[in-house]
mmCIF file of C-alpha atoms in Angstrom:
data_model
loop_
_atom_site.group_PDB
_atom_site.id
_atom_site.type_symbol
_atom_site.label_atom_id
_atom_site.label_comp_id
_atom_site.label_asym_id
_atom_site.label_seq_id
_atom_site.Cartn_x
_atom_site.Cartn_y
_atom_site.Cartn_z
ATOM 1 C CA MET A 176 27.354 -35.343 31.403
ATOM 2 C CA LEU A 177 27.201 -31.561 31.906
ATOM 3 C CA LYS A 178 30.427 -31.205 29.950
ATOM 4 C CA GLN A 179 28.905 -33.166 27.054
ATOM 5 C CA ILE A 180 25.707 -31.083 27.136
ATOM 6 C CA PHE A 181 27.757 -27.893 27.115
ATOM 7 C CA PHE A 182 29.775 -29.153 24.147
ATOM 8 C CA LEU A 183 26.628 -30.020 22.183
ATOM 9 C CA PHE A 184 25.070 -26.643 22.998
ATOM 10 C CA PHE A 185 28.242 -24.811 21.972
ATOM 11 C CA ALA A 186 28.454 -26.782 18.729
ATOM 12 C CA ALA A 187 24.821 -25.967 17.923
ATOM 13 C CA PHE A 188 25.503 -22.318 18.712
ATOM 14 C CA LEU A 189 28.398 -22.281 16.245
ATOM 15 C CA VAL A 190 26.256 -23.896 13.547
ATOM 16 C CA SER A 191 23.526 -21.318 14.177
ATOM 17 C CA CYS A 192 25.973 -18.439 13.909
ATOM 18 C CA THR A 193 27.474 -19.869 10.741
ATOM 19 C CA THR A 194 24.032 -20.295 9.165
ATOM 20 C CA THR A 195 23.042 -16.717 10.024
ATOM 21 C CA SER A 196 26.368 -15.402 8.766
ATOM 22 C CA ASP A 197 26.085 -17.381 5.516
ATOM 23 C CA LYS A 198 22.531 -16.114 4.943
ATOM 24 C CA THR A 199 23.541 -12.529 5.657
ATOM 25 C CA HIS A 200 26.496 -12.820 3.290
ATOM 26 C CA LYS A 201 24.248 -14.333 0.630
ATOM 27 C CA LEU A 202 21.732 -11.501 0.907
ATOM 28 C CA ASP A 203 24.527 -8.952 0.770
ATOM 29 C CA SER A 204 25.400 -10.278 -2.687
ATOM 30 C CA VAL A 205 21.852 -9.863 -4.056
ATOM 31 C CA ASP A 206 21.841 -7.580 -7.107
ATOM 32 C CA ASP A 207 20.084 -7.024 -10.454
ATOM 33 C CA ILE A 208 16.639 -6.970 -8.845
ATOM 34 C CA GLY A 209 13.327 -6.741 -10.662
ATOM 35 C CA VAL A 210 10.731 -4.991 -8.488
ATOM 36 C CA VAL A 211 6.930 -5.220 -8.655
ATOM 37 C CA SER A 212 4.032 -4.229 -6.364
ATOM 38 C CA VAL A 213 0.577 -5.837 -6.654
ATOM 39 C CA PHE A 214 -2.083 -3.775 -4.849
ATOM 40 C CA ASP A 215 -5.557 -2.831 -6.085
ATOM 41 C CA ASP A 216 -6.517 0.756 -6.857
ATOM 42 C CA THR A 217 -9.459 0.725 -4.449
ATOM 43 C CA LEU A 218 -9.338 1.624 -0.760
ATOM 44 C CA PRO A 219 -11.713 -0.576 1.295
ATOM 45 C CA ILE A 220 -13.349 1.144 4.268
ATOM 46 C CA LYS A 221 -14.844 -1.236 6.829
ATOM 47 C CA TYR A 222 -16.899 -0.594 9.970
ATOM 48 C CA LEU A 223 -17.235 -3.496 12.406
ATOM 49 C CA THR A 224 -19.021 -3.666 15.773
ATOM 50 C CA PRO A 225 -17.214 -5.390 18.689
ATOM 51 C CA LYS A 226 -19.166 -8.656 18.353
ATOM 52 C CA ALA A 227 -19.000 -8.523 14.554
ATOM 53 C CA THR A 228 -22.810 -8.604 14.406
ATOM 54 C CA THR A 229 -22.928 -5.659 12.016
ATOM 55 C CA THR A 230 -20.536 -4.779 9.238
ATOM 56 C CA LYS A 231 -20.645 -1.896 6.803
ATOM 57 C CA GLU A 232 -18.209 -1.843 3.907
ATOM 58 C CA HIS A 233 -17.472 0.861 1.380
ATOM 59 C CA ALA A 234 -14.670 1.466 -1.104
ATOM 60 C CA ALA A 235 -13.001 4.512 -2.613
ATOM 61 C CA ASP A 236 -11.423 4.674 -6.052
ATOM 62 C CA VAL A 237 -7.786 5.704 -5.527
ATOM 63 C CA THR A 238 -6.452 4.949 -9.001
ATOM 64 C CA THR A 239 -4.906 8.410 -9.227
ATOM 65 C CA TRP A 240 -2.849 7.725 -6.086
ATOM 66 C CA SER A 241 -0.673 5.211 -7.995
ATOM 67 C CA ILE A 242 -0.032 3.120 -4.872
ATOM 68 C CA ASN A 243 2.018 0.515 -6.740
ATOM 69 C CA ASN A 244 4.149 3.144 -8.448
ATOM 70 C CA THR A 245 4.740 4.868 -5.098
ATOM 71 C CA ILE A 246 5.951 1.634 -3.518
ATOM 72 C CA THR A 247 8.074 0.645 -6.519
ATOM 73 C CA THR A 248 9.712 4.074 -6.702
ATOM 74 C CA GLU A 249 10.542 3.928 -2.988
ATOM 75 C CA LEU A 250 12.019 0.435 -3.358
ATOM 76 C CA LEU A 251 14.175 1.507 -6.296
ATOM 77 C CA SER A 252 15.408 4.536 -4.359
ATOM 78 C CA SER A 253 16.298 2.375 -1.358
ATOM 79 C CA PHE A 254 18.119 -0.214 -3.462
ATOM 80 C CA LYS A 255 20.022 2.562 -5.235
ATOM 81 C CA GLY A 256 21.093 3.893 -1.848
ATOM 82 C CA MET A 257 22.425 0.402 -1.088
ATOM 83 C CA ASN A 258 24.415 0.413 -4.356
ATOM 84 C CA LYS A 259 22.270 -2.343 -5.804
ATOM 85 C CA LYS A 260 20.995 -2.402 -9.364
ATOM 86 C CA ALA A 261 17.201 -2.584 -9.492
ATOM 87 C CA PHE A 262 14.479 -1.819 -12.006
ATOM 88 C CA ALA A 263 10.684 -1.766 -12.203
ATOM 89 C CA LEU A 264 9.525 -5.020 -13.779
ATOM 90 C CA GLU A 265 7.498 -4.518 -16.950
ATOM 91 C CA VAL A 266 4.279 -6.552 -16.807
ATOM 92 C CA ASP A 267 0.991 -6.856 -18.677
ATOM 93 C CA PRO A 268 -1.689 -5.113 -16.536
ATOM 94 C CA ALA A 269 -4.416 -7.393 -17.927
ATOM 95 C CA LEU A 270 -2.516 -10.549 -16.959
ATOM 96 C CA VAL A 271 -1.741 -9.106 -13.528
ATOM 97 C CA GLN A 272 -5.421 -8.337 -12.936
ATOM 98 C CA GLN A 273 -6.355 -11.838 -14.063
ATOM 99 C CA GLY A 274 -3.785 -13.292 -11.670
ATOM 100 C CA LYS A 275 -5.130 -11.205 -8.769
ATOM 101 C CA ASN A 276 -8.691 -12.299 -9.513
ATOM 102 C CA GLU A 277 -7.643 -15.953 -9.554
ATOM 103 C CA ALA A 278 -5.760 -15.536 -6.275
ATOM 104 C CA ARG A 279 -8.773 -13.996 -4.555
ATOM 105 C CA ALA A 280 -11.074 -16.708 -5.917
ATOM 106 C CA LEU A 281 -9.203 -19.481 -4.095
ATOM 107 C CA LYS A 282 -11.061 -21.041 -1.180
ATOM 108 C CA ASP A 283 -10.212 -19.956 2.354
ATOM 109 C CA LEU A 284 -8.162 -23.038 3.164
ATOM 110 C CA TYR A 285 -4.530 -23.202 4.198
ATOM 111 C CA LEU A 286 -3.016 -22.079 0.920
ATOM 112 C CA GLY A 287 0.301 -20.577 1.929
ATOM 113 C CA ASN A 288 0.793 -17.825 -0.624
ATOM 114 C CA ARG A 289 -2.253 -17.175 -2.837
ATOM 115 C CA TYR A 290 -0.068 -15.156 -5.185
ATOM 116 C CA GLN A 291 2.403 -17.892 -6.155
ATOM 117 C CA GLY A 292 0.716 -18.371 -9.525
ATOM 118 C CA LEU A 293 1.075 -14.692 -10.316
ATOM 119 C CA GLU A 294 4.630 -14.706 -9.020
ATOM 120 C CA GLN A 295 5.512 -17.434 -11.537
ATOM 121 C CA TYR A 296 4.464 -15.041 -14.287
ATOM 122 C CA PHE A 297 6.607 -12.326 -12.712
ATOM 123 C CA LEU A 298 9.552 -14.736 -12.558
ATOM 124 C CA SER A 299 9.267 -15.517 -16.261
ATOM 125 C CA GLN A 300 9.189 -11.793 -17.032
ATOM 126 C CA ALA A 301 12.113 -11.118 -14.694
ATOM 127 C CA GLU A 302 14.174 -13.754 -16.505
ATOM 128 C CA LYS A 303 13.340 -12.237 -19.890
ATOM 129 C CA GLN A 304 14.275 -8.780 -18.618
ATOM 130 C CA GLY A 305 17.650 -9.886 -17.228
ATOM 131 C CA ALA A 306 16.980 -9.854 -13.486
ATOM 132 C CA GLN A 307 18.842 -12.198 -11.160
ATOM 133 C CA TYR A 308 16.363 -11.643 -8.337
ATOM 134 C CA LEU A 309 12.717 -10.652 -8.069
ATOM 135 C CA PHE A 310 11.282 -8.573 -5.202
ATOM 136 C CA VAL A 311 7.482 -8.799 -5.005
ATOM 137 C CA ILE A 312 5.131 -6.955 -2.650
ATOM 138 C CA HIS A 313 1.536 -8.175 -2.510
ATOM 139 C CA PRO A 314 -1.493 -8.339 -0.160
ATOM 140 C CA MET A 315 -1.376 -11.064 2.478
ATOM 141 C CA GLY A 316 -3.946 -11.922 5.144
ATOM 142 C CA ASP A 317 -3.046 -12.791 8.729
ATOM 143 C CA GLU A 318 -5.228 -14.790 11.132
ATOM 144 C CA ASN A 319 -4.183 -12.460 13.948
ATOM 145 C CA PHE A 320 -5.700 -9.561 11.988
ATOM 146 C CA ALA A 321 -8.792 -11.318 10.657
ATOM 147 C CA ALA A 322 -10.912 -8.144 10.635
ATOM 148 C CA TYR A 323 -8.501 -6.448 8.221
ATOM 149 C CA ARG A 324 -8.688 -6.942 4.487
ATOM 150 C CA ALA A 325 -5.418 -8.092 2.944
ATOM 151 C CA GLY A 326 -3.592 -5.243 1.222
ATOM 152 C CA TYR A 327 -4.435 -1.837 2.614
ATOM 153 C CA GLY A 328 -7.491 0.056 3.727
ATOM 154 C CA MET A 329 -9.361 1.686 6.596
ATOM 155 C CA LEU A 330 -11.039 -0.077 9.505
ATOM 156 C CA CYS A 331 -13.142 0.860 12.503
ATOM 157 C CA GLN A 332 -13.818 -2.183 14.698
ATOM 158 C CA THR A 333 -15.265 -0.684 17.896
ATOM 159 C CA GLU A 334 -18.594 0.977 18.727
ATOM 160 C CA VAL A 335 -19.829 2.935 15.719
ATOM 161 C CA ALA A 336 -20.284 6.073 17.819
ATOM 162 C CA LYS A 337 -16.897 5.936 19.559
ATOM 163 C CA GLY A 338 -14.626 3.966 17.256
ATOM 164 C CA ASP A 339 -11.404 5.491 16.018
ATOM 165 C CA LEU A 340 -10.963 4.915 12.287
ATOM 166 C CA GLU A 341 -7.487 3.678 11.316
ATOM 167 C CA ALA A 342 -5.627 3.195 8.055
ATOM 168 C CA TYR A 343 -3.277 0.247 7.596
ATOM 169 C CA PHE A 344 -1.282 -2.079 5.353
ATOM 170 C CA LEU A 345 -1.365 -5.904 5.580
ATOM 171 C CA MET A 346 1.084 -7.403 3.102
ATOM 172 C CA ARG A 347 3.999 -9.663 2.289
ATOM 173 C CA ALA A 348 7.349 -9.049 0.614
ATOM 174 C CA VAL A 349 9.119 -11.938 -1.122
ATOM 175 C CA LEU A 350 12.588 -12.123 -2.639
ATOM 176 C CA TRP A 351 12.883 -14.776 -5.357
ATOM 177 C CA ASN A 352 15.990 -16.170 -6.976
ATOM 178 C CA VAL A 353 15.113 -15.989 -10.664
ATOM 179 C CA LYS A 354 17.503 -18.750 -11.750
ATOM 180 C CA THR A 355 16.567 -21.343 -9.116
ATOM 181 C CA ARG A 356 12.905 -20.288 -8.823
ATOM 182 C CA GLU A 357 13.304 -20.455 -5.034
ATOM 183 C CA VAL A 358 12.389 -17.971 -2.317
ATOM 184 C CA GLU A 359 15.482 -16.506 -0.688
ATOM 185 C CA THR A 360 13.629 -14.610 2.044
ATOM 186 C CA ARG A 361 10.155 -13.291 2.853
ATOM 187 C CA THR A 362 8.387 -11.217 5.477
ATOM 188 C CA THR A 363 4.805 -10.332 6.391
ATOM 189 C CA LEU A 364 3.965 -6.819 7.567
ATOM 190 C CA THR A 365 0.774 -6.251 9.553
ATOM 191 C CA PRO A 366 -1.170 -3.301 10.986
ATOM 192 C CA ALA A 367 1.032 -3.690 14.061
ATOM 193 C CA ASP A 368 3.860 -2.458 11.824
ATOM 194 C CA LEU A 369 2.001 -0.192 9.416
ATOM 195 C CA ALA A 370 -1.039 1.746 10.645
ATOM 196 C CA PHE A 371 -2.175 5.108 11.927
ATOM 197 C CA ARG A 372 -5.305 6.242 13.734
ATOM 198 C CA THR A 373 -7.171 9.088 12.098
ATOM 199 C CA GLY A 374 -8.732 10.379 15.321
ATOM 200 C CA ARG A 375 -12.094 10.372 13.539
ATOM 201 C CA THR A 376 -14.951 8.349 15.037
ATOM 202 C CA CYS A 377 -16.866 5.838 12.946
ATOM 203 C CA ARG A 378 -19.990 7.960 13.183
ATOM 204 C CA GLU A 379 -18.081 10.969 11.841
ATOM 205 C CA ALA A 380 -16.531 8.891 9.080
ATOM 206 C CA LEU A 381 -19.879 7.427 8.016
ATOM 207 C CA ARG A 382 -21.191 10.927 7.352
ATOM 208 C CA LEU A 383 -18.572 11.353 4.606
ATOM 209 C CA SER A 384 -18.532 9.703 1.203
ATOM 210 C CA PRO A 385 -15.803 7.056 0.727
ATOM 211 C CA ASP A 386 -14.000 9.225 -1.846
ATOM 212 C CA LYS A 387 -14.098 12.274 0.435
ATOM 213 C CA LEU A 388 -12.842 10.250 3.387
ATOM 214 C CA ALA A 389 -10.006 8.798 1.323
ATOM 215 C CA SER A 390 -8.981 12.228 0.057
ATOM 216 C CA LEU A 391 -8.612 13.509 3.609
ATOM 217 C CA TYR A 392 -5.940 10.898 4.365
ATOM 218 C CA LYS A 393 -4.285 10.503 0.971
ATOM 219 C CA ASP A 394 -0.926 11.901 2.062
ATOM 220 C CA GLN A 395 -0.795 9.772 5.220
ATOM 221 C CA VAL A 396 -1.687 6.574 3.323
ATOM 222 C CA LEU A 397 0.979 7.287 0.700
ATOM 223 C CA ASP A 398 3.514 7.908 3.472
ATOM 224 C CA LEU A 399 2.508 4.534 4.904
ATOM 225 C CA ALA A 400 3.029 2.974 1.473
ATOM 226 C CA LYS A 401 6.568 4.378 1.353
ATOM 227 C CA LYS A 402 7.238 3.096 4.856
ATOM 228 C CA SER A 403 6.013 -0.354 3.788
ATOM 229 C CA ALA A 404 8.640 -0.429 1.041
ATOM 230 C CA ASP A 405 11.480 0.560 3.351
ATOM 231 C CA LEU A 406 10.377 -1.797 6.125
ATOM 232 C CA SER A 407 10.079 -4.665 3.636
ATOM 233 C CA ILE A 408 13.734 -4.311 2.721
ATOM 234 C CA VAL A 409 14.744 -4.277 6.388
ATOM 235 C CA ARG A 410 12.558 -7.210 7.443
ATOM 236 C CA THR A 411 13.703 -9.415 4.571
ATOM 237 C CA GLY A 412 17.281 -8.915 5.734
ATOM 238 C CA LEU A 413 18.418 -7.041 2.636
ATOM 239 C CA SER A 414 19.208 -3.985 4.748
ATOM 240 C CA LYS A 415 20.652 -3.998 8.262
ATOM 241 C CA THR A 416 19.270 -0.613 9.265
ATOM 242 C CA ARG A 417 15.721 0.446 10.033
#
């Protein structure tokens, strides 16, 4: 009996190794990648007491930061360093905004990926523009980080007087096969992966206007955006190094 169990375990182990090896080999062959990032140009700033009895929310206009361009540029640089052909997908900003609005309007049920409708538009554009694969980065909520808004922002969720304001990203990266319209690999990145504490208390932060507060941490947030691009490539298995 033990001999049979060992044989079955060993056989399963070989199948597992083969599957992992096949997937790794398949991802190694990924090339001709259209790249697109789908974040808003506003930075939400949220203050939350421990029992969530009081919430204050503000937002800063960070259009000039070009968050999506920063992420796309970093992705293209990383793919180039991997000797892969990649390009920034050309899309209609009005249609993208419409798609984001529709995604956010969906009810808070189990929906999987709210952005699948928008991704279908990206897939059609990727096909027209000659891409074999499509790499999309978009906001994605996580029940383990319910206090955080999907995308990126700032949050203080302890006592208003003592809380330490942090900046974060909460997002998903998805690699699509343009021909088959199937997802090859995906990963979700949370504030556990992408965040930094400002060292500023909530009370101190509340004394500043949202735009002023955002300007103080612009460089750090943009650095976090670049890190999100690099980490997305690693976590999806497209790169073997961190």
